[in-house]
GROMACS .gro file of C-alpha atoms in nm:
model
  436
    1UNK     CA    1   1.868   6.688   3.091
    2UNK     CA    2   1.835   7.047   3.186
    3UNK     CA    3   1.863   6.953   3.549
    4UNK     CA    4   2.187   6.765   3.464
    5UNK     CA    5   2.342   7.045   3.260
    6UNK     CA    6   2.259   7.285   3.571
    7UNK     CA    7   2.431   7.032   3.797
    8UNK     CA    8   2.737   7.021   3.590
    9UNK     CA    9   2.740   7.407   3.581
   10UNK     CA   10   2.714   7.417   3.967
   11UNK     CA   11   2.981   7.166   4.003
   12UNK     CA   12   3.208   7.361   3.796
   13UNK     CA   13   3.144   7.687   3.971
   14UNK     CA   14   3.220   7.535   4.302
   15UNK     CA   15   3.566   7.440   4.157
   16UNK     CA   16   3.633   7.786   3.995
   17UNK     CA   17   3.526   7.977   4.319
   18UNK     CA   18   3.576   8.345   4.278
   19UNK     CA   19   3.664   8.312   3.910
   20UNK     CA   20   3.462   8.356   3.582
   21UNK     CA   21   3.435   8.092   3.321
   22UNK     CA   22   3.397   8.180   2.951
   23UNK     CA   23   3.289   7.923   2.697
   24UNK     CA   24   3.273   7.988   2.330
   25UNK     CA   25   3.041   7.786   2.090
   26UNK     CA   26   3.186   7.616   1.788
   27UNK     CA   27   3.197   7.818   1.465
   28UNK     CA   28   3.017   7.697   1.139
   29UNK     CA   29   3.269   7.505   0.909
   30UNK     CA   30   3.257   7.556   0.533
   31UNK     CA   31   3.247   7.252   0.291
   32UNK     CA   32   3.279   7.463  -0.023
   33UNK     CA   33   3.206   7.811  -0.132
   34UNK     CA   34   2.879   7.902   0.050
   35UNK     CA   35   2.787   7.562   0.155
   36UNK     CA   36   2.868   7.483   0.528
   37UNK     CA   37   2.875   7.147   0.703
   38UNK     CA   38   2.606   7.033   0.946
   39UNK     CA   39   2.658   7.206   1.254
   40UNK     CA   40   2.819   7.031   1.555
   41UNK     CA   41   2.843   7.221   1.892
   42UNK     CA   42   3.163   7.249   2.093
   43UNK     CA   43   3.177   6.955   2.345
   44UNK     CA   44   3.253   7.159   2.649
   45UNK     CA   45   3.011   7.419   2.562
   46UNK     CA   46   2.741   7.152   2.497
   47UNK     CA   47   2.836   6.957   2.814
   48UNK     CA   48   2.754   7.268   3.029
   49UNK     CA   49   2.450   7.414   2.840
   50UNK     CA   50   2.288   7.168   2.590
   51UNK     CA   51   2.290   7.460   2.358
   52UNK     CA   52   2.323   7.374   1.995
   53UNK     CA   53   2.358   7.692   1.794
   54UNK     CA   54   2.675   7.870   1.673
   55UNK     CA   55   2.758   8.245   1.761
   56UNK     CA   56   2.703   8.178   2.137
   57UNK     CA   57   2.899   8.248   2.453
   58UNK     CA   58   2.839   8.097   2.796
   59UNK     CA   59   2.956   8.283   3.100
   60UNK     CA   60   2.979   8.124   3.458
   61UNK     CA   61   3.025   8.398   3.743
   62UNK     CA   62   2.957   8.204   4.069
   63UNK     CA   63   3.057   8.545   4.240
   64UNK     CA   64   2.786   8.757   4.085
   65UNK     CA   65   2.501   8.827   4.305
   66UNK     CA   66   2.219   8.759   4.044
   67UNK     CA   67   2.367   8.619   3.721
   68UNK     CA   68   2.569   8.321   3.786
   69UNK     CA   69   2.490   8.160   3.443
   70UNK     CA   70   2.477   8.412   3.141
   71UNK     CA   71   2.416   8.320   2.764
   72UNK     CA   72   2.498   8.544   2.480
   73UNK     CA   73   2.310   8.423   2.179
   74UNK     CA   74   2.184   8.511   1.840
   75UNK     CA   75   1.861   8.710   1.856
   76UNK     CA   76   1.551   8.595   1.672
   77UNK     CA   77   1.548   8.689   1.297
   78UNK     CA   78   1.271   8.585   1.091
   79UNK     CA   79   1.441   8.663   0.758
   80UNK     CA   80   1.752   8.456   0.844
   81UNK     CA   81   1.550   8.166   0.990
   82UNK     CA   82   1.359   8.129   0.675
   83UNK     CA   83   1.700   8.031   0.515
   84UNK     CA   84   1.880   7.853   0.797
   85UNK     CA   85   1.643   7.740   1.056
   86UNK     CA   86   1.489   7.846   1.377
   87UNK     CA   87   1.696   8.032   1.643
   88UNK     CA   88   1.640   7.999   2.012
   89UNK     CA   89   1.667   8.376   2.088
   90UNK     CA   90   1.734   8.576   2.394
   91UNK     CA   91   1.398   8.518   2.582
   92UNK     CA   92   1.402   8.137   2.527
   93UNK     CA   93   1.781   8.120   2.633
   94UNK     CA   94   1.646   8.198   2.980
   95UNK     CA   95   1.322   8.003   2.958
   96UNK     CA   96   1.458   7.680   2.815
   97UNK     CA   97   1.824   7.658   2.883
   98UNK     CA   98   1.806   7.823   3.245
   99UNK     CA   99   2.028   8.112   3.191
  100UNK     CA  100   2.010   8.383   3.478
  101UNK     CA  101   2.048   8.638   3.212
  102UNK     CA  102   2.074   8.641   2.830
  103UNK     CA  103   2.186   8.894   2.584
  104UNK     CA  104   2.236   8.930   2.207
  105UNK     CA  105   2.573   8.814   2.111
  106UNK     CA  106   2.618   9.172   1.970
  107UNK     CA  107   2.642   9.303   2.329
  108UNK     CA  108   2.917   9.073   2.437
  109UNK     CA  109   3.192   9.337   2.444
  110UNK     CA  110   2.956   9.592   2.639
  111UNK     CA  111   2.819   9.332   2.903
  112UNK     CA  112   3.116   9.101   2.967
  113UNK     CA  113   3.324   9.318   3.185
  114UNK     CA  114   3.066   9.331   3.461
  115UNK     CA  115   3.104   8.957   3.494
  116UNK     CA  116   3.496   8.995   3.513
  117UNK     CA  117   3.568   9.299   3.723
  118UNK     CA  118   3.483   9.109   4.056
  119UNK     CA  119   3.661   8.779   3.945
  120UNK     CA  120   3.993   8.695   4.083
  121UNK     CA  121   4.090   8.507   3.757
  122UNK     CA  122   3.952   8.416   3.415
  123UNK     CA  123   3.880   8.054   3.319
  124UNK     CA  124   3.904   8.015   2.949
  125UNK     CA  125   4.061   7.782   2.683
  126UNK     CA  126   4.267   7.967   2.441
  127UNK     CA  127   4.127   7.772   2.133
  128UNK     CA  128   4.162   7.779   1.759
  129UNK     CA  129   3.963   8.109   1.716
  130UNK     CA  130   4.231   8.369   1.734
  131UNK     CA  131   4.007   8.667   1.699
  132UNK     CA  132   3.800   8.550   1.990
  133UNK     CA  133   4.125   8.475   2.204
  134UNK     CA  134   4.232   8.839   2.130
  135UNK     CA  135   3.894   8.957   2.254
  136UNK     CA  136   3.926   8.779   2.582
  137UNK     CA  137   4.302   8.888   2.611
  138UNK     CA  138   4.183   9.264   2.525
  139UNK     CA  139   3.923   9.252   2.808
  140UNK     CA  140   4.170   9.099   3.053
  141UNK     CA  141   4.429   9.375   2.962
  142UNK     CA  142   4.175   9.633   3.002
  143UNK     CA  143   4.083   9.511   3.340
  144UNK     CA  144   4.457   9.495   3.463
  145UNK     CA  145   4.490   9.862   3.350
  146UNK     CA  146   4.186   9.965   3.557
  147UNK     CA  147   4.254   9.749   3.852
  148UNK     CA  148   4.403  10.031   4.069
  149UNK     CA  149   4.078  10.227   4.047
  150UNK     CA  150   3.877   9.920   4.177
  151UNK     CA  151   4.104   9.698   4.367
  152UNK     CA  152   3.946   9.406   4.197
  153UNK     CA  153   3.974   9.218   3.889
  154UNK     CA  154   4.130   8.891   3.741
  155UNK     CA  155   4.505   8.860   3.794
  156UNK     CA  156   4.533   8.565   3.557
  157UNK     CA  157   4.383   8.332   3.299
  158UNK     CA  158   4.370   7.961   3.354
  159UNK     CA  159   4.265   7.687   3.112
  160UNK     CA  160   3.932   7.544   3.196
  161UNK     CA  161   4.034   7.196   3.059
  162UNK     CA  162   4.205   7.049   3.382
  163UNK     CA  163   3.884   7.115   3.581
  164UNK     CA  164   3.628   7.053   3.340
  165UNK     CA  165   3.777   6.774   3.165
  166UNK     CA  166   3.805   6.575   3.480
  167UNK     CA  167   3.445   6.614   3.519
  168UNK     CA  168   3.384   6.475   3.169
  169UNK     CA  169   3.591   6.183   3.224
  170UNK     CA  170   3.323   6.020   3.463
  171UNK     CA  171   3.004   5.948   3.277
  172UNK     CA  172   2.681   5.988   3.440
  173UNK     CA  173   2.392   5.761   3.406
  174UNK     CA  174   2.232   5.966   3.148
  175UNK     CA  175   2.551   5.970   2.949
  176UNK     CA  176   2.589   5.599   2.964
  177UNK     CA  177   2.235   5.558   2.842
  178UNK     CA  178   2.340   5.750   2.517
  179UNK     CA  179   2.662   5.581   2.494
  180UNK     CA  180   2.504   5.236   2.516
  181UNK     CA  181   2.271   5.339   2.245
  182UNK     CA  182   2.543   5.448   2.020
  183UNK     CA  183   2.716   5.118   2.089
  184UNK     CA  184   2.401   4.925   1.992
  185UNK     CA  185   2.344   5.110   1.669
  186UNK     CA  186   2.725   5.053   1.572
  187UNK     CA  187   2.685   4.683   1.692
  188UNK     CA  188   2.386   4.635   1.441
  189UNK     CA  189   2.571   4.817   1.175
  190UNK     CA  190   2.892   4.608   1.190
  191UNK     CA  191   2.686   4.291   1.208
  192UNK     CA  192   2.528   4.391   0.907
  193UNK     CA  193   2.855   4.446   0.731
  194UNK     CA  194   2.991   4.108   0.833
  195UNK     CA  195   2.700   3.941   0.647
  196UNK     CA  196   2.706   4.181   0.348
  197UNK     CA  197   3.081   4.154   0.258
  198UNK     CA  198   3.172   3.938  -0.035
  199UNK     CA  199   3.453   3.941  -0.312
  200UNK     CA  200   3.358   4.148  -0.598
  201UNK     CA  201   3.177   4.421  -0.390
  202UNK     CA  202   3.340   4.767  -0.316
  203UNK     CA  203   3.448   4.909   0.021
  204UNK     CA  204   3.206   5.199  -0.038
  205UNK     CA  205   2.921   4.958  -0.061
  206UNK     CA  206   2.991   4.823   0.273
  207UNK     CA  207   3.035   5.179   0.407
  208UNK     CA  208   2.685   5.242   0.269
  209UNK     CA  209   2.550   4.954   0.453
  210UNK     CA  210   2.685   5.066   0.789
  211UNK     CA  211   2.602   5.432   0.749
  212UNK     CA  212   2.239   5.333   0.646
  213UNK     CA  213   2.196   5.157   0.974
  214UNK     CA  214   2.332   5.465   1.168
  215UNK     CA  215   2.085   5.700   1.031
  216UNK     CA  216   1.802   5.451   1.012
  217UNK     CA  217   1.844   5.380   1.397
  218UNK     CA  218   1.840   5.754   1.487
  219UNK     CA  219   2.198   5.827   1.513
  220UNK     CA  220   2.337   6.173   1.400
  221UNK     CA  221   2.563   6.002   1.154
  222UNK     CA  222   2.919   5.860   1.162
  223UNK     CA  223   3.125   5.966   1.474
  224UNK     CA  224   3.432   5.998   1.244
  225UNK     CA  225   3.512   5.917   0.863
  226UNK     CA  226   3.426   5.523   0.838
  227UNK     CA  227   3.727   5.325   0.761
  228UNK     CA  228   3.649   5.036   0.536
  229UNK     CA  229   3.989   4.896   0.440
  230UNK     CA  230   4.023   4.567   0.246
  231UNK     CA  231   4.360   4.394   0.161
  232UNK     CA  232   4.677   4.593   0.222
  233UNK     CA  233   4.459   4.902   0.275
  234UNK     CA  234   4.406   4.771   0.636
  235UNK     CA  235   4.766   4.873   0.690
  236UNK     CA  236   4.688   5.230   0.660
  237UNK     CA  237   4.549   5.344   1.002
  238UNK     CA  238   4.340   5.616   0.892
  239UNK     CA  239   4.238   5.502   0.540
  240UNK     CA  240   3.915   5.667   0.436
  241UNK     CA  241   3.905   5.654   0.050
  242UNK     CA  242   3.696   5.327   0.066
  243UNK     CA  243   3.713   5.287  -0.313
  244UNK     CA  244   3.876   4.942  -0.369
  245UNK     CA  245   3.698   4.640  -0.503
  246UNK     CA  246   3.736   4.346  -0.243
  247UNK     CA  247   3.920   4.041  -0.371
  248UNK     CA  248   3.891   3.672  -0.266
  249UNK     CA  249   4.133   3.606  -0.007
  250UNK     CA  250   4.120   3.969   0.138
  251UNK     CA  251   4.068   4.056   0.490
  252UNK     CA  252   3.838   4.363   0.548
  253UNK     CA  253   3.904   4.595   0.836
  254UNK     CA  254   3.615   4.809   0.948
  255UNK     CA  255   3.652   5.087   1.197
  256UNK     CA  256   3.325   5.265   1.224
  257UNK     CA  257   3.128   5.412   1.487
  258UNK     CA  258   2.824   5.646   1.529
  259UNK     CA  259   2.707   5.966   1.712
  260UNK     CA  260   2.400   5.932   1.911
  261UNK     CA  261   2.284   6.244   2.099
  262UNK     CA  262   2.637   6.371   2.077
  263UNK     CA  263   2.789   6.065   2.229
  264UNK     CA  264   2.997   5.840   2.033
  265UNK     CA  265   3.084   5.470   1.973
  266UNK     CA  266   3.409   5.335   1.820
  267UNK     CA  267   3.427   4.976   1.691
  268UNK     CA  268   3.677   4.787   1.482
  269UNK     CA  269   3.654   4.450   1.345
  270UNK     CA  270   3.863   4.249   1.073
  271UNK     CA  271   3.724   3.943   0.891
  272UNK     CA  272   3.780   3.748   0.569
  273UNK     CA  273   3.583   3.861   0.285
  274UNK     CA  274   3.537   3.508   0.149
  275UNK     CA  275   3.432   3.382   0.492
  276UNK     CA  276   3.753   3.181   0.549
  277UNK     CA  277   4.098   3.295   0.703
  278UNK     CA  278   4.423   3.194   0.529
  279UNK     CA  279   4.655   3.019   0.769
  280UNK     CA  280   4.863   3.334   0.806
  281UNK     CA  281   4.559   3.547   0.853
  282UNK     CA  282   4.437   3.326   1.122
  283UNK     CA  283   4.764   3.320   1.319
  284UNK     CA  284   4.795   3.702   1.309
  285UNK     CA  285   4.430   3.746   1.401
  286UNK     CA  286   4.450   3.513   1.681
  287UNK     CA  287   4.760   3.702   1.823
  288UNK     CA  288   4.551   4.028   1.823
  289UNK     CA  289   4.238   3.861   1.950
  290UNK     CA  290   4.440   3.725   2.265
  291UNK     CA  291   4.610   4.062   2.314
  292UNK     CA  292   4.277   4.233   2.319
  293UNK     CA  293   4.124   3.984   2.560
  294UNK     CA  294   4.424   4.011   2.800
  295UNK     CA  295   4.422   4.405   2.770
  296UNK     CA  296   4.041   4.421   2.850
  297UNK     CA  297   4.093   4.194   3.145
  298UNK     CA  298   4.315   4.492   3.269
  299UNK     CA  299   4.020   4.726   3.281
  300UNK     CA  300   3.946   4.727   3.653
  301UNK     CA  301   3.892   5.018   3.895
  302UNK     CA  302   4.234   5.062   4.064
  303UNK     CA  303   4.451   4.957   3.771
  304UNK     CA  304   4.634   5.205   3.573
  305UNK     CA  305   4.535   5.315   3.226
  306UNK     CA  306   4.893   5.233   3.112
  307UNK     CA  307   4.840   4.873   3.223
  308UNK     CA  308   4.599   4.826   2.939
  309UNK     CA  309   4.848   4.904   2.673
  310UNK     CA  310   5.150   4.737   2.837
  311UNK     CA  311   4.953   4.413   2.850
  312UNK     CA  312   4.858   4.440   2.462
  313UNK     CA  313   5.224   4.509   2.375
  314UNK     CA  314   5.353   4.209   2.566
  315UNK     CA  315   5.097   3.953   2.412
  316UNK     CA  316   5.177   4.104   2.062
  317UNK     CA  317   5.538   4.097   2.111
  318UNK     CA  318   5.543   3.735   2.228
  319UNK     CA  319   5.323   3.631   1.929
  320UNK     CA  320   5.549   3.807   1.670
  321UNK     CA  321   5.852   3.620   1.837
  322UNK     CA  322   5.686   3.295   1.829
  323UNK     CA  323   5.609   3.317   1.444
  324UNK     CA  324   5.956   3.455   1.369
  325UNK     CA  325   5.860   3.813   1.257
  326UNK     CA  326   6.058   3.947   1.555
  327UNK     CA  327   6.378   3.794   1.715
  328UNK     CA  328   6.502   3.837   2.035
  329UNK     CA  329   6.421   3.838   2.427
  330UNK     CA  330   6.057   3.969   2.481
  331UNK     CA  331   6.148   4.218   2.758
  332UNK     CA  332   6.440   4.359   2.558
  333UNK     CA  333   6.218   4.388   2.248
  334UNK     CA  334   5.965   4.590   2.439
  335UNK     CA  335   6.215   4.813   2.613
  336UNK     CA  336   6.365   4.907   2.280
  337UNK     CA  337   6.021   4.940   2.114
  338UNK     CA  338   6.125   4.687   1.828
  339UNK     CA  339   5.750   4.591   1.794
  340UNK     CA  340   5.652   4.931   1.679
  341UNK     CA  341   5.710   4.878   1.291
  342UNK     CA  342   5.421   4.630   1.334
  343UNK     CA  343   5.213   4.806   1.597
  344UNK     CA  344   5.256   5.176   1.599
  345UNK     CA  345   4.978   5.318   1.798
  346UNK     CA  346   4.841   5.307   2.145
  347UNK     CA  347   4.597   5.062   2.273
  348UNK     CA  348   4.321   5.278   2.408
  349UNK     CA  349   4.181   5.631   2.433
  350UNK     CA  350   3.890   5.786   2.629
  351UNK     CA  351   3.547   5.788   2.469
  352UNK     CA  352   3.248   6.003   2.522
  353UNK     CA  353   3.146   6.349   2.371
  354UNK     CA  354   3.452   6.332   2.150
  355UNK     CA  355   3.568   6.009   1.994
  356UNK     CA  356   3.928   6.080   2.122
  357UNK     CA  357   3.768   6.216   2.446
  358UNK     CA  358   3.915   6.463   2.692
  359UNK     CA  359   4.085   6.349   3.014
  360UNK     CA  360   4.460   6.302   3.092
  361UNK     CA  361   4.641   5.970   3.068
  362UNK     CA  362   4.946   6.037   3.259
  363UNK     CA  363   5.013   6.264   3.576
  364UNK     CA  364   5.383   6.314   3.508
  365UNK     CA  365   5.635   6.045   3.423
  366UNK     CA  366   5.568   5.798   3.695
  367UNK     CA  367   5.190   5.855   3.771
  368UNK     CA  368   4.970   5.697   3.523
  369UNK     CA  369   4.595   5.769   3.528
  370UNK     CA  370   4.409   5.527   3.754
  371UNK     CA  371   4.099   5.362   3.613
  372UNK     CA  372   3.778   5.460   3.792
  373UNK     CA  373   3.404   5.365   3.746
  374UNK     CA  374   3.227   5.567   3.509
  375UNK     CA  375   3.523   5.601   3.268
  376UNK     CA  376   3.493   5.463   2.905
  377UNK     CA  377   3.770   5.367   2.692
  378UNK     CA  378   3.844   5.191   2.383
  379UNK     CA  379   4.075   4.871   2.369
  380UNK     CA  380   4.207   4.824   2.018
  381UNK     CA  381   4.532   4.635   1.975
  382UNK     CA  382   4.635   4.567   1.616
  383UNK     CA  383   4.912   4.421   1.384
  384UNK     CA  384   4.984   4.575   1.055
  385UNK     CA  385   5.258   4.402   0.825
  386UNK     CA  386   5.321   4.705   0.605
  387UNK     CA  387   5.446   4.614   0.259
  388UNK     CA  388   5.737   4.853   0.292
  389UNK     CA  389   5.809   4.819   0.657
  390UNK     CA  390   6.113   4.985   0.798
  391UNK     CA  391   6.266   4.720   1.018
  392UNK     CA  392   6.395   4.774   1.343
  393UNK     CA  393   6.776   4.729   1.392
  394UNK     CA  394   6.884   4.352   1.395
  395UNK     CA  395   6.543   4.227   1.310
  396UNK     CA  396   6.481   3.967   1.029
  397UNK     CA  397   6.347   4.028   0.696
  398UNK     CA  398   5.969   3.981   0.702
  399UNK     CA  399   5.860   3.666   0.516
  400UNK     CA  400   5.642   3.780   0.230
  401UNK     CA  401   5.365   3.537   0.328
  402UNK     CA  402   5.283   3.785   0.609
  403UNK     CA  403   5.309   4.098   0.418
  404UNK     CA  404   5.000   4.327   0.347
  405UNK     CA  405   4.812   4.178   0.620
  406UNK     CA  406   4.644   4.432   0.866
  407UNK     CA  407   4.433   4.338   1.169
  408UNK     CA  408   4.277   4.555   1.448
  409UNK     CA  409   4.012   4.473   1.688
  410UNK     CA  410   3.847   4.729   1.907
  411UNK     CA  411   3.572   4.747   2.160
  412UNK     CA  412   3.420   5.021   2.403
  413UNK     CA  413   3.480   4.926   2.750
  414UNK     CA  414   3.308   5.092   3.056
  415UNK     CA  415   3.497   5.076   3.398
  416UNK     CA  416   3.250   4.960   3.653
  417UNK     CA  417   3.257   4.923   4.037
  418UNK     CA  418   3.354   4.557   4.020
  419UNK     CA  419   3.532   4.536   3.692
  420UNK     CA  420   3.413   4.639   3.339
  421UNK     CA  421   3.144   4.607   3.083
  422UNK     CA  422   3.222   4.569   2.718
  423UNK     CA  423   2.944   4.791   2.548
  424UNK     CA  424   3.030   4.659   2.195
  425UNK     CA  425   3.031   4.278   2.301
  426UNK     CA  426   2.748   4.225   2.047
  427UNK     CA  427   2.991   4.221   1.749
  428UNK     CA  428   3.145   3.877   1.684
  429UNK     CA  429   3.519   3.848   1.695
  430UNK     CA  430   3.593   3.476   1.771
  431UNK     CA  431   3.749   3.286   1.474
  432UNK     CA  432   3.444   3.067   1.458
  433UNK     CA  433   3.198   3.353   1.475
  434UNK     CA  434   3.366   3.574   1.177
  435UNK     CA  435   3.424   3.273   0.974
  436UNK     CA  436   3.135   3.149   0.757
   0.00000   0.00000   0.00000
């Protein structure tokens, strides 16, 4: 992998030219008092370095005659390592991670100016760490003040996102290997959940079955808090309490994926707890399933990202009109967004190092992102007949037989040179497959 990290850095440095890029590691996050969450590196930092420790800074200076890639890291500390684990240290930052030069993080303020004073601009994302933002701005302001003495130095700060995130949007073969493994593990977990669910069991029991598979198969753990939502809980998009006892006649919506080698999967399935849909559940389920199938068919190189959502919205709206939940002409209902009380989210998002991965969706009002081979996106239409739905104007009251039903079906889809590949196709979703 170090060869790929180096290739990524070279690609980025070619884009920033005479600039200097600065990337900060993620901080530790406190769970409570003096207990911290398991560490998870900043995705941009990891993408460029593979380095998985906090209190680190990476500097890319393509214009520097010797030190194009510099790491500032925590030095080795035997007393600290006894408590919190081994540190890479300064020497290994060069030997293992390929840095041209490495320094203790305590020397950042002293050493950083030499990598900035010949740059024409600074590439840095102003993130959540205000103190570090202030540090970078302070260096920039100092260089502006001393510019007349040198005649060189950065004249602006530019966000790294537009350049770096366009790179991250196209997955390499090594990235896809890890994403396929994340998908395979989550597929096994969802299939275990399908066979394990039954009236009387609690949502958290099914969560335990899923997350047991995640760790058993070598995943880092859940990619996000697992959603195991039975009955009307499925109408809450990000329900994570997972503490209700499932009842006979419930649907169970499970939205769960795992992180494998920092890459994520994201799957949703909805199925009857007792093995048989009610007539109303089956009708809504088949509308959502058809919307998903037609939306996935739009995942083709050259099609717009927007076409996936537009296709799902049309199928869902047509279905709601057919069963009487919506009333009116389909095109007008879509134009006026009167489907939104029942379908309030988008159909897709990018997937990769982040679950909601980086990359633009739209280049201005009339220029949607065009799908390209190597992109991975979710396709996840749904319908949610919320008990206290606020109806759109001129729309009928919802028949009580539909109320409390929530359904979402989600797969992870790779754009290929000739079409698409559904990475999570191994999880059943046809009615005859999920009924038992």
